[in-house]
């Protein structure tokens, strides 16, 4: 286990971040816990294959990608009742915020995987362009391009969502 | 690279409503108890990984067959070779294998090391029906006779993790005692003799056993022919070294040590969906 030889210490250092990333994307404590466990299991296997250069980067990447995977699978199995609940407006500010958050997660899950990951790391985890690039092992330029496309697509979807809400 | 201490900064690239949606996500509080549960579960992963090292044979049926064959082999050995079993080094090996074949309930210490981390030491108890109880630094795993991890008890936090084969995080069927089956089925002649050395103050004779693609080094007390130590490479991670020692055979264990019931006073988490 390169860099840090103590697995418990690694877990202690990174658990909150892994859970937070998963929770921001998924919006469900239960699902975020499951994804976190998957991430740690996968990370443990990764380190068994060779030295890990950056645990922070590895966990951010795994948590983001696995949470998006999970979100997509969950979206496919959403029941009609769930969809109705999401689109049911409520004047209460908290309900509006919750609905916006639910909308954003649902919309992000429909983005291409890399765009979703970049959007999540940029806005949910608030990493800058170079940090996102390092985490996903891509160029900063690719981050900018993908982020631009992701925002554009989300804007379009949000306009449609607003139209439905205002009807 | 973390956002923990960064305040949310308005992003001019985002439309106000999209920014509101992002803000809504970020405003949702992180449940710290959930983070603690994540830590607790994640800290059991190395143990699960080591359990995975020696798994695969689906257990009791094959085990009974092997035991029957072993018993037959032992009987034949008894008739044909009783007089030879007191002199040559390979007889010491044969007697050590015989100890394993008639082990009954037993206990031993399992030390795993990948050469980089501190070794992981497990105190292992094996019931005569194949159930196992492994204790690593106060984390107790209870494994059924099919090799499935059923219950993990974390003594420090009084936490119990129930695992079922149908759970999303279920690991493949595991079989901790694969090494035992392999050695039992090897026969009574080693593939190589290593000579003698001193180990933990005892003069021991070494033997190499190659079985099903795996290699074991067995050290046997030169005076008593008792099994002293078994060494092998990890079965998944070849960098891992496993040492098993401190064998005590034909033990009588309290049945409660192998119970899959959660003890009183433990918080229960389950991976059962």
XYZ file of C-alpha atoms in Angstrom, chain B residues 5-271:
267
model
C -13.191 24.676 3.714
C -14.146 26.445 0.550
C -17.180 28.669 0.753
C -19.615 28.391 -2.107
C -18.647 30.958 -4.685
C -21.122 32.260 -7.208
C -20.244 31.000 -10.661
C -20.819 33.520 -13.428
C -20.877 30.733 -16.000
C -24.060 29.349 -14.504
C -27.550 30.676 -15.083
C -29.119 31.896 -11.858
C -31.557 29.003 -11.751
C -28.853 26.438 -12.508
C -26.739 28.037 -9.825
C -29.699 27.757 -7.474
C -29.948 24.075 -8.275
C -26.243 23.606 -7.513
C -26.682 25.598 -4.344
C -29.603 23.394 -3.356
C -27.404 20.350 -3.674
C -24.599 21.916 -1.677
C -26.950 23.065 1.061
C -28.024 19.554 1.879
C -26.279 18.660 5.131
C -23.848 15.764 5.221
C -24.975 13.201 7.731
C -21.928 12.572 9.902
C -23.331 9.345 11.287
C -23.434 8.067 7.709
C -19.764 8.956 7.303
C -18.997 6.964 10.435
C -20.884 4.002 9.028
C -18.882 4.312 5.804
C -15.649 4.253 7.814
C -16.743 1.251 9.819
C -17.654 -0.747 6.744
C -14.587 0.303 4.766
C -12.251 -0.705 7.564
C -13.426 -4.301 7.215
C -12.394 -4.487 3.550
C -8.816 -5.751 4.058
C -10.181 -8.590 6.102
C -12.635 -9.473 3.377
C -9.827 -9.337 0.858
C -7.698 -11.704 2.857
C -10.652 -13.981 3.235
C -10.976 -13.923 -0.519
C -7.442 -15.189 -0.841
C -8.239 -18.704 0.166
C -11.686 -19.295 -1.186
C -13.481 -20.911 -4.026
C -13.981 -24.590 -3.409
C -17.638 -24.923 -2.608
C -17.352 -26.510 0.651
C -19.026 -29.093 2.744
C -19.799 -31.734 0.169
C -16.300 -31.733 -1.230
C -14.882 -31.473 2.224
C -16.728 -34.602 3.324
C -15.445 -36.415 0.235
C -11.916 -35.329 0.933
C -12.218 -36.287 4.576
C -13.504 -39.710 3.561
C -10.630 -40.154 1.135
C -8.219 -38.889 3.735
C -9.581 -41.330 6.289
C -9.206 -44.163 3.824
C -5.674 -43.053 2.993
C -4.880 -42.815 6.669
C -6.172 -46.340 7.224
C -4.074 -47.702 4.403
C -1.068 -45.865 5.744
C -1.675 -47.302 9.169
C -1.724 -50.846 7.830
C 1.148 -50.538 5.382
C 3.541 -48.140 6.931
C 3.302 -48.089 10.691
C 6.843 -49.188 11.214
C 8.233 -46.585 8.818
C 6.549 -43.655 10.489
C 9.087 -43.233 13.205
C 12.349 -42.639 11.426
C 12.759 -40.675 8.177
C 12.073 -36.928 7.679
C 9.250 -37.631 5.239
C 7.566 -39.611 7.988
C 7.518 -36.433 10.002
C 5.744 -34.843 7.062
C 3.268 -37.712 6.897
C 2.471 -37.333 10.562
C 1.957 -33.605 10.181
C -0.471 -34.216 7.342
C -2.193 -36.784 9.477
C -2.627 -34.152 12.168
C -4.467 -31.993 9.658
C -6.632 -34.864 8.531
C -7.771 -35.604 12.045
C -7.757 -32.018 13.228
C -11.363 -31.825 14.450
C -12.065 -28.341 15.771
C -8.843 -26.389 15.822
C -7.278 -22.982 16.175
C -4.262 -21.264 14.693
C -2.722 -17.877 14.029
C -2.783 -16.536 10.473
C -0.282 -13.785 9.625
C -0.570 -12.090 6.229
C 1.928 -9.603 4.891
C 2.405 -7.894 1.549
C 5.929 -6.789 2.429
C 4.933 -3.126 2.677
C 2.330 -2.834 5.400
C 2.474 -4.158 8.872
C 1.457 -7.815 8.875
C -2.174 -8.602 9.607
C -2.518 -11.190 12.337
C -5.711 -13.166 12.681
C -6.612 -15.553 15.459
C -8.632 -18.260 13.767
C -10.937 -20.843 15.287
C -12.417 -23.546 13.108
C -15.404 -25.594 14.275
C -15.521 -29.226 13.271
C -18.343 -28.464 10.809
C -16.198 -25.884 9.013
C -17.553 -22.660 10.490
C -14.860 -20.138 11.256
C -14.289 -17.309 13.651
C -11.489 -14.913 12.715
C -10.388 -12.160 15.021
C -8.220 -9.375 13.626
C -7.534 -6.631 16.138
C -10.957 -6.930 17.701
C -12.805 -7.269 14.401
C -14.441 -10.680 14.460
C -15.653 -12.333 11.270
C -17.965 -15.300 11.443
C -17.990 -17.444 8.347
C -20.373 -20.289 7.661
C -19.377 -23.747 6.478
C -20.027 -22.712 2.870
C -17.314 -20.114 3.222
C -19.740 -17.166 3.268
C -19.040 -14.245 5.541
C -22.204 -13.921 7.613
C -21.465 -11.574 10.457
C -18.742 -9.093 11.370
C -18.493 -7.821 14.924
C -16.429 -4.723 15.603
C -15.769 -4.850 19.293
C -14.381 -1.324 19.651
C -17.515 0.359 18.359
C -19.931 -2.440 19.283
C -21.013 -2.598 15.683
C -22.374 -5.658 13.901
C -22.419 -5.950 10.114
C -24.732 -8.617 8.755
C -23.821 -9.902 5.323
C -25.989 -12.079 3.163
C -25.251 -13.583 -0.255
C -28.043 -11.545 -1.806
C -26.562 -8.222 -0.688
C -25.319 -5.810 -3.336
C -21.897 -5.808 -1.755
C -21.658 -9.530 -1.348
C -18.265 -10.908 -2.126
C -17.965 -14.165 -4.033
C -18.210 -17.341 -2.025
C -15.059 -17.659 -0.074
C -13.343 -20.613 1.376
C -10.832 -19.860 4.045
C -9.760 -23.434 4.501
C -8.730 -24.135 0.967
C -5.164 -24.581 2.114
C -6.329 -27.355 4.434
C -8.115 -29.236 1.696
C -5.133 -28.881 -0.572
C -2.736 -30.263 2.000
C -5.057 -33.083 2.974
C -5.448 -34.127 -0.620
C -1.740 -33.985 -1.361
C -0.776 -37.342 0.031
C 1.951 -38.291 2.443
C 5.095 -37.536 0.481
C 6.434 -34.002 0.145
C 7.587 -32.635 -3.186
C 10.825 -31.435 -1.627
C 12.661 -31.711 1.672
C 14.317 -28.559 3.007
C 16.326 -29.987 5.876
C 16.315 -28.653 9.415
C 16.467 -25.228 11.009
C 15.534 -23.566 14.276
C 12.156 -21.870 14.376
C 10.804 -20.192 17.502
C 13.326 -22.156 19.555
C 12.386 -25.514 18.084
C 14.331 -27.673 15.658
C 12.069 -28.156 12.691
C 12.175 -30.047 9.418
C 10.973 -28.323 6.306
C 8.973 -29.700 3.402
C 7.592 -28.218 0.229
C 4.191 -29.227 -1.081
C 2.965 -28.259 -4.535
C -0.730 -28.701 -5.024
C -3.185 -27.277 -7.575
C -0.717 -24.622 -8.653
C 0.051 -23.451 -5.140
C 3.161 -24.052 -3.091
C 3.290 -24.555 0.647
C 6.279 -24.777 2.953
C 5.588 -26.872 6.018
C 7.737 -26.910 9.138
C 7.409 -29.874 11.475
C 8.927 -30.316 14.933
C 11.854 -32.709 14.496
C 11.317 -34.337 17.881
C 7.561 -34.620 18.169
C 6.521 -34.470 14.497
C 3.966 -31.826 15.440
C 3.007 -29.338 12.776
C 4.669 -26.027 13.641
C 4.159 -23.664 10.728
C 2.768 -23.488 7.183
C 3.864 -20.783 4.757
C 2.352 -19.947 1.388
C 2.050 -17.161 -1.134
C -1.195 -15.270 -1.428
C -3.525 -16.965 -3.837
C -4.733 -13.732 -5.432
C -1.881 -11.398 -4.658
C 1.405 -13.227 -5.258
C 3.205 -10.526 -3.289
C 1.335 -11.532 -0.179
C 2.933 -14.006 2.185
C 0.817 -16.036 4.549
C 2.160 -17.734 7.644
C -0.007 -20.061 9.727
C 1.295 -21.145 13.095
C 0.312 -21.966 16.650
C -1.864 -24.881 15.655
C -3.939 -26.487 18.390
C -5.999 -29.413 17.189
C -9.026 -31.241 18.589
C -10.233 -28.278 20.579
C -13.556 -27.918 22.339
C -15.101 -24.543 21.584
C -18.164 -22.937 23.059
C -20.886 -23.075 20.415
C -21.688 -19.387 21.004
C -18.319 -18.439 19.508
C -19.636 -19.460 16.085
C -23.153 -18.059 16.425
C -24.439 -15.765 13.679
C -26.726 -14.023 16.172
C -25.815 -10.424 16.964
C -24.753 -10.083 20.608
C -26.704 -7.767 22.868
C -25.598 -4.168 22.872
C -24.359 -4.062 19.271
C -25.530 -1.563 16.664
C -26.619 -3.524 13.634
C -25.965 -2.653 10.014
C -26.980 -4.947 7.245
C -26.029 -5.166 3.594
